[in-house]
Amino acid sequence: MSKPSVDELLRGSTKSYEPSIATRAALESLVDASRTEAVHSRAQRRRRSFWLIPGAVVAAGALTAGAAVFAPYFDPDVRIPIEYVTDTGVEVTCTYALRVGSVVGGENLELREWLTSQDWSGVGQRIYEDAVANPFIPGEDDEGEWTAELVDSVSFFDAMGRQTDVPEGLTVFGDEIAGTSDCTGRLH
């Protein structure tokens, strides 16, 4: 019997990670949104602005659902209160935190100022209404078990991205808006 190599020992000691269905759905939604943004960017070749979709909000929102105290993994520039009432009369309150950064260094103070100076009141209800009006419909390539709650959650986070979108011209190449949320995406 031969001694195992270090590589074999290390391989045997790793824990396997299987993401939840909600996390996979959130990440797939992020990929779809990124593809849409890439197509849009190619159509505007001269446009020099670039910002990363706050995909962390989707994954982090799915992972932090149900947390008693919302503590983002970064120091946010703005905490957007999300408040809405569902069609069944349930009042929902949660938070969406955003931070402006850059993947190439430097700061975009104009973008940070825009985010922090917005009147975000009513955005929660607008997100809810957008999610109900534009539900996510899983396609043939969307794997996994799509429960009604999961579809609602993806619909909600897609709407959150649309309702908190930054106007064109405020971003420059390398800008990044990181986001996270304790919202679950409850629609009913």
PDB file of N, CA, C and O in Angstrom, residues 127-188:
ATOM      1  N   ILE A 127     -41.209  48.464  -7.165  1.00  0.00           N
ATOM      2  CA  ILE A 127     -40.534  47.189  -7.438  1.00  0.00           C
ATOM      3  C   ILE A 127     -41.557  46.065  -7.418  1.00  0.00           C
ATOM      4  O   ILE A 127     -41.593  45.220  -8.319  1.00  0.00           O
ATOM      5  N   TYR A 128     -42.416  46.056  -6.399  1.00  0.00           N
ATOM      6  CA  TYR A 128     -43.436  45.013  -6.267  1.00  0.00           C
ATOM      7  C   TYR A 128     -44.348  45.002  -7.500  1.00  0.00           C
ATOM      8  O   TYR A 128     -44.595  43.955  -8.098  1.00  0.00           O
ATOM      9  N   GLU A 129     -44.851  46.175  -7.888  1.00  0.00           N
ATOM     10  CA  GLU A 129     -45.770  46.261  -9.030  1.00  0.00           C
ATOM     11  C   GLU A 129     -45.079  45.840 -10.332  1.00  0.00           C
ATOM     12  O   GLU A 129     -45.687  45.180 -11.177  1.00  0.00           O
ATOM     13  N   ASP A 130     -43.814  46.204 -10.496  1.00  0.00           N
ATOM     14  CA  ASP A 130     -43.038  45.799 -11.670  1.00  0.00           C
ATOM     15  C   ASP A 130     -42.871  44.279 -11.687  1.00  0.00           C
ATOM     16  O   ASP A 130     -43.037  43.639 -12.730  1.00  0.00           O
ATOM     17  N   ALA A 131     -42.577  43.692 -10.526  1.00  0.00           N
ATOM     18  CA  ALA A 131     -42.387  42.237 -10.445  1.00  0.00           C
ATOM     19  C   ALA A 131     -43.667  41.488 -10.779  1.00  0.00           C
ATOM     20  O   ALA A 131     -43.642  40.466 -11.463  1.00  0.00           O
ATOM     21  N   VAL A 132     -44.803  41.991 -10.312  1.00  0.00           N
ATOM     22  CA  VAL A 132     -46.086  41.345 -10.594  1.00  0.00           C
ATOM     23  C   VAL A 132     -46.439  41.491 -12.079  1.00  0.00           C
ATOM     24  O   VAL A 132     -46.930  40.557 -12.708  1.00  0.00           O
ATOM     25  N   ALA A 133     -46.149  42.668 -12.643  1.00  0.00           N
ATOM     26  CA  ALA A 133     -46.475  42.920 -14.049  1.00  0.00           C
ATOM     27  C   ALA A 133     -45.532  42.209 -15.017  1.00  0.00           C
ATOM     28  O   ALA A 133     -45.913  41.928 -16.152  1.00  0.00           O
ATOM     29  N   ASN A 134     -44.306  41.916 -14.565  1.00  0.00           N
ATOM     30  CA  ASN A 134     -43.295  41.293 -15.428  1.00  0.00           C
ATOM     31  C   ASN A 134     -42.709  40.068 -14.739  1.00  0.00           C
ATOM     32  O   ASN A 134     -41.519  40.047 -14.385  1.00  0.00           O
ATOM     33  N   PRO A 135     -43.497  39.013 -14.570  1.00  0.00           N
ATOM     34  CA  PRO A 135     -42.994  37.841 -13.843  1.00  0.00           C
ATOM     35  C   PRO A 135     -41.908  37.109 -14.619  1.00  0.00           C
ATOM     36  O   PRO A 135     -41.925  37.072 -15.844  1.00  0.00           O
ATOM     37  N   PHE A 136     -40.973  36.547 -13.870  1.00  0.00           N
ATOM     38  CA  PHE A 136     -39.934  35.707 -14.460  1.00  0.00           C
ATOM     39  C   PHE A 136     -40.587  34.396 -14.881  1.00  0.00           C
ATOM     40  O   PHE A 136     -41.352  33.800 -14.128  1.00  0.00           O
ATOM     41  N   ILE A 137     -40.299  33.970 -16.097  1.00  0.00           N
ATOM     42  CA  ILE A 137     -40.838  32.706 -16.600  1.00  0.00           C
ATOM     43  C   ILE A 137     -39.649  31.801 -16.917  1.00  0.00           C
ATOM     44  O   ILE A 137     -38.891  32.080 -17.843  1.00  0.00           O
ATOM     45  N   PRO A 138     -39.465  30.719 -16.130  1.00  0.00           N
ATOM     46  CA  PRO A 138     -38.339  29.824 -16.385  1.00  0.00           C
ATOM     47  C   PRO A 138     -38.411  29.240 -17.792  1.00  0.00           C
ATOM     48  O   PRO A 138     -39.476  28.850 -18.262  1.00  0.00           O
ATOM     49  N   GLY A 139     -37.278  29.199 -18.461  1.00  0.00           N
ATOM     50  CA  GLY A 139     -37.211  28.651 -19.816  1.00  0.00           C
ATOM     51  C   GLY A 139     -36.730  27.215 -19.807  1.00  0.00           C
ATOM     52  O   GLY A 139     -36.481  26.620 -18.760  1.00  0.00           O
ATOM     53  N   GLU A 140     -36.575  26.672 -20.972  1.00  0.00           N
ATOM     54  CA  GLU A 140     -36.127  25.290 -21.122  1.00  0.00           C
ATOM     55  C   GLU A 140     -34.749  25.071 -20.515  1.00  0.00           C
ATOM     56  O   GLU A 140     -34.452  23.999 -19.994  1.00  0.00           O
ATOM     57  N   ASP A 141     -33.879  26.076 -20.585  1.00  0.00           N
ATOM     58  CA  ASP A 141     -32.515  25.941 -20.088  1.00  0.00           C
ATOM     59  C   ASP A 141     -32.406  26.165 -18.582  1.00  0.00           C
ATOM     60  O   ASP A 141     -31.339  25.967 -18.009  1.00  0.00           O
ATOM     61  N   ASP A 142     -33.459  26.635 -17.944  1.00  0.00           N
ATOM     62  CA  ASP A 142     -33.440  26.891 -16.506  1.00  0.00           C
ATOM     63  C   ASP A 142     -33.679  25.584 -15.765  1.00  0.00           C
ATOM     64  O   ASP A 142     -34.781  25.049 -15.746  1.00  0.00           O
ATOM     65  N   GLU A 143     -32.604  25.093 -15.151  1.00  0.00           N
ATOM     66  CA  GLU A 143     -32.672  23.810 -14.463  1.00  0.00           C
ATOM     67  C   GLU A 143     -33.186  24.001 -13.041  1.00  0.00           C
ATOM     68  O   GLU A 143     -33.205  25.089 -12.511  1.00  0.00           O
ATOM     69  N   GLY A 144     -33.565  22.915 -12.432  1.00  0.00           N
ATOM     70  CA  GLY A 144     -33.964  22.942 -11.030  1.00  0.00           C
ATOM     71  C   GLY A 144     -35.462  22.953 -10.864  1.00  0.00           C
ATOM     72  O   GLY A 144     -36.235  22.979 -11.825  1.00  0.00           O
ATOM     73  N   GLU A 145     -35.855  22.929  -9.614  1.00  0.00           N
ATOM     74  CA  GLU A 145     -37.275  22.933  -9.257  1.00  0.00           C
ATOM     75  C   GLU A 145     -37.739  24.370  -9.056  1.00  0.00           C
ATOM     76  O   GLU A 145     -37.288  25.064  -8.149  1.00  0.00           O
ATOM     77  N   TRP A 146     -38.615  24.821  -9.901  1.00  0.00           N
ATOM     78  CA  TRP A 146     -39.087  26.205  -9.859  1.00  0.00           C
ATOM     79  C   TRP A 146     -40.398  26.281  -9.076  1.00  0.00           C
ATOM     80  O   TRP A 146     -41.474  26.171  -9.645  1.00  0.00           O
ATOM     81  N   THR A 147     -40.283  26.521  -7.789  1.00  0.00           N
ATOM     82  CA  THR A 147     -41.472  26.705  -6.963  1.00  0.00           C
ATOM     83  C   THR A 147     -42.034  28.094  -7.218  1.00  0.00           C
ATOM     84  O   THR A 147     -41.344  28.973  -7.741  1.00  0.00           O
ATOM     85  N   ALA A 148     -43.263  28.316  -6.816  1.00  0.00           N
ATOM     86  CA  ALA A 148     -43.890  29.636  -6.973  1.00  0.00           C
ATOM     87  C   ALA A 148     -43.100  30.694  -6.205  1.00  0.00           C
ATOM     88  O   ALA A 148     -42.919  31.820  -6.686  1.00  0.00           O
ATOM     89  N   GLU A 149     -42.606  30.333  -5.013  1.00  0.00           N
ATOM     90  CA  GLU A 149     -41.842  31.289  -4.199  1.00  0.00           C
ATOM     91  C   GLU A 149     -40.535  31.674  -4.880  1.00  0.00           C
ATOM     92  O   GLU A 149     -40.124  32.827  -4.847  1.00  0.00           O
ATOM     93  N   LEU A 150     -39.885  30.707  -5.514  1.00  0.00           N
ATOM     94  CA  LEU A 150     -38.624  30.971  -6.194  1.00  0.00           C
ATOM     95  C   LEU A 150     -38.849  31.861  -7.420  1.00  0.00           C
ATOM     96  O   LEU A 150     -38.097  32.806  -7.655  1.00  0.00           O
ATOM     97  N   VAL A 151     -39.885  31.584  -8.180  1.00  0.00           N
ATOM     98  CA  VAL A 151     -40.213  32.416  -9.346  1.00  0.00           C
ATOM     99  C   VAL A 151     -40.526  33.841  -8.889  1.00  0.00           C
ATOM    100  O   VAL A 151     -40.074  34.812  -9.493  1.00  0.00           O
ATOM    101  N   ASP A 152     -41.293  33.969  -7.789  1.00  0.00           N
ATOM    102  CA  ASP A 152     -41.601  35.299  -7.243  1.00  0.00           C
ATOM    103  C   ASP A 152     -40.324  36.025  -6.840  1.00  0.00           C
ATOM    104  O   ASP A 152     -40.159  37.219  -7.124  1.00  0.00           O
ATOM    105  N   SER A 153     -39.409  35.324  -6.189  1.00  0.00           N
ATOM    106  CA  SER A 153     -38.163  35.935  -5.731  1.00  0.00           C
ATOM    107  C   SER A 153     -37.325  36.443  -6.902  1.00  0.00           C
ATOM    108  O   SER A 153     -36.832  37.568  -6.882  1.00  0.00           O
ATOM    109  N   VAL A 154     -37.185  35.627  -7.936  1.00  0.00           N
ATOM    110  CA  VAL A 154     -36.413  36.049  -9.108  1.00  0.00           C
ATOM    111  C   VAL A 154     -37.109  37.224  -9.795  1.00  0.00           C
ATOM    112  O   VAL A 154     -36.460  38.189 -10.211  1.00  0.00           O
ATOM    113  N   SER A 155     -38.437  37.183  -9.890  1.00  0.00           N
ATOM    114  CA  SER A 155     -39.193  38.290 -10.480  1.00  0.00           C
ATOM    115  C   SER A 155     -38.938  39.578  -9.697  1.00  0.00           C
ATOM    116  O   SER A 155     -38.730  40.648 -10.280  1.00  0.00           O
ATOM    117  N   PHE A 156     -38.952  39.468  -8.367  1.00  0.00           N
ATOM    118  CA  PHE A 156     -38.748  40.635  -7.503  1.00  0.00           C
ATOM    119  C   PHE A 156     -37.354  41.229  -7.708  1.00  0.00           C
ATOM    120  O   PHE A 156     -37.207  42.436  -7.881  1.00  0.00           O
ATOM    121  N   PHE A 157     -36.318  40.385  -7.697  1.00  0.00           N
ATOM    122  CA  PHE A 157     -34.956  40.908  -7.832  1.00  0.00           C
ATOM    123  C   PHE A 157     -34.673  41.440  -9.230  1.00  0.00           C
ATOM    124  O   PHE A 157     -33.909  42.397  -9.385  1.00  0.00           O
ATOM    125  N   ASP A 158     -35.296  40.865 -10.250  1.00  0.00           N
ATOM    126  CA  ASP A 158     -35.190  41.441 -11.590  1.00  0.00           C
ATOM    127  C   ASP A 158     -35.797  42.847 -11.601  1.00  0.00           C
ATOM    128  O   ASP A 158     -35.225  43.786 -12.153  1.00  0.00           O
ATOM    129  N   ALA A 159     -36.973  42.984 -10.982  1.00  0.00           N
ATOM    130  CA  ALA A 159     -37.645  44.287 -10.912  1.00  0.00           C
ATOM    131  C   ALA A 159     -36.825  45.272 -10.088  1.00  0.00           C
ATOM    132  O   ALA A 159     -36.763  46.463 -10.414  1.00  0.00           O
ATOM    133  N   MET A 160     -36.195  44.792  -9.027  1.00  0.00           N
ATOM    134  CA  MET A 160     -35.365  45.668  -8.193  1.00  0.00           C
ATOM    135  C   MET A 160     -34.246  46.276  -9.034  1.00  0.00           C
ATOM    136  O   MET A 160     -33.950  47.467  -8.930  1.00  0.00           O
ATOM    137  N   GLY A 161     -33.635  45.469  -9.885  1.00  0.00           N
ATOM    138  CA  GLY A 161     -32.589  45.979 -10.762  1.00  0.00           C
ATOM    139  C   GLY A 161     -33.107  47.030 -11.720  1.00  0.00           C
ATOM    140  O   GLY A 161     -32.447  48.043 -11.963  1.00  0.00           O
ATOM    141  N   ARG A 162     -34.307  46.811 -12.256  1.00  0.00           N
ATOM    142  CA  ARG A 162     -34.879  47.785 -13.201  1.00  0.00           C
ATOM    143  C   ARG A 162     -35.272  49.088 -12.499  1.00  0.00           C
ATOM    144  O   ARG A 162     -35.077  50.176 -13.042  1.00  0.00           O
ATOM    145  N   GLN A 163     -35.828  48.999 -11.314  1.00  0.00           N
ATOM    146  CA  GLN A 163     -36.345  50.179 -10.627  1.00  0.00           C
ATOM    147  C   GLN A 163     -35.267  51.012  -9.939  1.00  0.00           C
ATOM    148  O   GLN A 163     -35.529  52.139  -9.539  1.00  0.00           O
ATOM    149  N   THR A 164     -34.078  50.457  -9.783  1.00  0.00           N
ATOM    150  CA  THR A 164     -32.984  51.210  -9.159  1.00  0.00           C
ATOM    151  C   THR A 164     -31.848  51.443 -10.144  1.00  0.00           C
ATOM    152  O   THR A 164     -30.724  51.722  -9.744  1.00  0.00           O
ATOM    153  N   ASP A 165     -32.150  51.347 -11.440  1.00  0.00           N
ATOM    154  CA  ASP A 165     -31.142  51.501 -12.487  1.00  0.00           C
ATOM    155  C   ASP A 165     -30.622  52.940 -12.522  1.00  0.00           C
ATOM    156  O   ASP A 165     -31.359  53.894 -12.285  1.00  0.00           O
ATOM    157  N   VAL A 166     -29.347  53.081 -12.829  1.00  0.00           N
ATOM    158  CA  VAL A 166     -28.686  54.379 -12.905  1.00  0.00           C
ATOM    159  C   VAL A 166     -28.860  54.944 -14.308  1.00  0.00           C
ATOM    160  O   VAL A 166     -28.701  54.224 -15.300  1.00  0.00           O
ATOM    161  N   PRO A 167     -29.166  56.237 -14.425  1.00  0.00           N
ATOM    162  CA  PRO A 167     -29.319  56.836 -15.757  1.00  0.00           C
ATOM    163  C   PRO A 167     -28.026  56.754 -16.574  1.00  0.00           C
ATOM    164  O   PRO A 167     -26.933  56.798 -16.025  1.00  0.00           O
ATOM    165  N   GLU A 168     -28.193  56.629 -17.880  1.00  0.00           N
ATOM    166  CA  GLU A 168     -27.031  56.601 -18.774  1.00  0.00           C
ATOM    167  C   GLU A 168     -26.244  57.892 -18.623  1.00  0.00           C
ATOM    168  O   GLU A 168     -26.793  58.957 -18.394  1.00  0.00           O
ATOM    169  N   GLY A 169     -24.939  57.778 -18.772  1.00  0.00           N
ATOM    170  CA  GLY A 169     -24.077  58.946 -18.705  1.00  0.00           C
ATOM    171  C   GLY A 169     -23.467  59.165 -17.324  1.00  0.00           C
ATOM    172  O   GLY A 169     -22.515  59.923 -17.195  1.00  0.00           O
ATOM    173  N   LEU A 170     -24.008  58.535 -16.291  1.00  0.00           N
ATOM    174  CA  LEU A 170     -23.445  58.706 -14.951  1.00  0.00           C
ATOM    175  C   LEU A 170     -22.300  57.743 -14.681  1.00  0.00           C
ATOM    176  O   LEU A 170     -21.527  57.955 -13.762  1.00  0.00           O
ATOM    177  N   THR A 171     -22.204  56.702 -15.454  1.00  0.00           N
ATOM    178  CA  THR A 171     -21.156  55.715 -15.225  1.00  0.00           C
ATOM    179  C   THR A 171     -20.045  55.884 -16.248  1.00  0.00           C
ATOM    180  O   THR A 171     -20.272  56.355 -17.361  1.00  0.00           O
ATOM    181  N   VAL A 172     -18.854  55.520 -15.837  1.00  0.00           N
ATOM    182  CA  VAL A 172     -17.697  55.532 -16.725  1.00  0.00           C
ATOM    183  C   VAL A 172     -17.081  54.137 -16.707  1.00  0.00           C
ATOM    184  O   VAL A 172     -17.424  53.317 -15.853  1.00  0.00           O
ATOM    185  N   PHE A 173     -16.182  53.887 -17.611  1.00  0.00           N
ATOM    186  CA  PHE A 173     -15.549  52.576 -17.707  1.00  0.00           C
ATOM    187  C   PHE A 173     -14.980  52.166 -16.351  1.00  0.00           C
ATOM    188  O   PHE A 173     -14.253  52.916 -15.726  1.00  0.00           O
ATOM    189  N   GLY A 174     -15.349  50.977 -15.906  1.00  0.00           N
ATOM    190  CA  GLY A 174     -14.824  50.438 -14.657  1.00  0.00           C
ATOM    191  C   GLY A 174     -15.696  50.652 -13.443  1.00  0.00           C
ATOM    192  O   GLY A 174     -15.438  50.082 -12.395  1.00  0.00           O
ATOM    193  N   ASP A 175     -16.722  51.496 -13.554  1.00  0.00           N
ATOM    194  CA  ASP A 175     -17.598  51.716 -12.403  1.00  0.00           C
ATOM    195  C   ASP A 175     -18.304  50.431 -12.010  1.00  0.00           C
ATOM    196  O   ASP A 175     -18.661  49.615 -12.864  1.00  0.00           O
ATOM    197  N   GLU A 176     -18.498  50.283 -10.725  1.00  0.00           N
ATOM    198  CA  GLU A 176     -19.156  49.097 -10.194  1.00  0.00           C
ATOM    199  C   GLU A 176     -20.097  49.529  -9.081  1.00  0.00           C
ATOM    200  O   GLU A 176     -19.741  50.343  -8.242  1.00  0.00           O
ATOM    201  N   ILE A 177     -21.294  48.981  -9.103  1.00  0.00           N
ATOM    202  CA  ILE A 177     -22.231  49.207  -8.010  1.00  0.00           C
ATOM    203  C   ILE A 177     -22.480  47.856  -7.376  1.00  0.00           C
ATOM    204  O   ILE A 177     -23.077  46.971  -7.986  1.00  0.00           O
ATOM    205  N   ALA A 178     -21.983  47.695  -6.153  1.00  0.00           N
ATOM    206  CA  ALA A 178     -22.196  46.445  -5.433  1.00  0.00           C
ATOM    207  C   ALA A 178     -23.456  46.602  -4.600  1.00  0.00           C
ATOM    208  O   ALA A 178     -23.720  47.667  -4.047  1.00  0.00           O
ATOM    209  N   GLY A 179     -24.245  45.556  -4.531  1.00  0.00           N
ATOM    210  CA  GLY A 179     -25.472  45.633  -3.766  1.00  0.00           C
ATOM    211  C   GLY A 179     -25.773  44.353  -3.046  1.00  0.00           C
ATOM    212  O   GLY A 179     -25.335  43.270  -3.449  1.00  0.00           O
ATOM    213  N   THR A 180     -26.506  44.470  -1.959  1.00  0.00           N
ATOM    214  CA  THR A 180     -26.976  43.310  -1.214  1.00  0.00           C
ATOM    215  C   THR A 180     -28.298  43.683  -0.556  1.00  0.00           C
ATOM    216  O   THR A 180     -28.603  44.854  -0.388  1.00  0.00           O
ATOM    217  N   SER A 181     -29.074  42.675  -0.228  1.00  0.00           N
ATOM    218  CA  SER A 181     -30.397  42.939   0.306  1.00  0.00           C
ATOM    219  C   SER A 181     -30.826  41.839   1.260  1.00  0.00           C
ATOM    220  O   SER A 181     -30.381  40.693   1.149  1.00  0.00           O
ATOM    221  N   ASP A 182     -31.693  42.197   2.189  1.00  0.00           N
ATOM    222  CA  ASP A 182     -32.304  41.181   3.059  1.00  0.00           C
ATOM    223  C   ASP A 182     -33.735  40.894   2.613  1.00  0.00           C
ATOM    224  O   ASP A 182     -34.474  40.210   3.310  1.00  0.00           O
ATOM    225  N   CYS A 183     -34.123  41.368   1.451  1.00  0.00           N
ATOM    226  CA  CYS A 183     -35.455  41.111   0.912  1.00  0.00           C
ATOM    227  C   CYS A 183     -35.552  39.657   0.445  1.00  0.00           C
ATOM    228  O   CYS A 183     -34.567  39.082  -0.015  1.00  0.00           O
ATOM    229  N   THR A 184     -36.736  39.084   0.561  1.00  0.00           N
ATOM    230  CA  THR A 184     -36.939  37.709   0.097  1.00  0.00           C
ATOM    231  C   THR A 184     -37.666  37.664  -1.246  1.00  0.00           C
ATOM    232  O   THR A 184     -37.655  36.641  -1.905  1.00  0.00           O
ATOM    233  N   GLY A 185     -38.315  38.764  -1.625  1.00  0.00           N
ATOM    234  CA  GLY A 185     -39.030  38.788  -2.894  1.00  0.00           C
ATOM    235  C   GLY A 185     -40.446  38.261  -2.795  1.00  0.00           C
ATOM    236  O   GLY A 185     -41.010  37.819  -3.783  1.00  0.00           O
ATOM    237  N   ARG A 186     -41.040  38.329  -1.611  1.00  0.00           N
ATOM    238  CA  ARG A 186     -42.402  37.859  -1.420  1.00  0.00           C
ATOM    239  C   ARG A 186     -43.347  38.721  -2.253  1.00  0.00           C
ATOM    240  O   ARG A 186     -43.340  39.937  -2.177  1.00  0.00           O
ATOM    241  N   LEU A 187     -44.203  38.066  -3.049  1.00  0.00           N
ATOM    242  CA  LEU A 187     -45.150  38.797  -3.887  1.00  0.00           C
ATOM    243  C   LEU A 187     -46.611  38.561  -3.490  1.00  0.00           C
ATOM    244  O   LEU A 187     -47.485  39.306  -3.925  1.00  0.00           O
ATOM    245  N   HIS A 188     -46.904  37.554  -2.691  1.00  0.00           N
ATOM    246  CA  HIS A 188     -48.293  37.277  -2.329  1.00  0.00           C
ATOM    247  C   HIS A 188     -48.435  37.035  -0.838  1.00  0.00           C
ATOM    248  O   HIS A 188     -47.542  36.788  -0.128  1.00  0.00           O
TER     249      HIS A 188
END
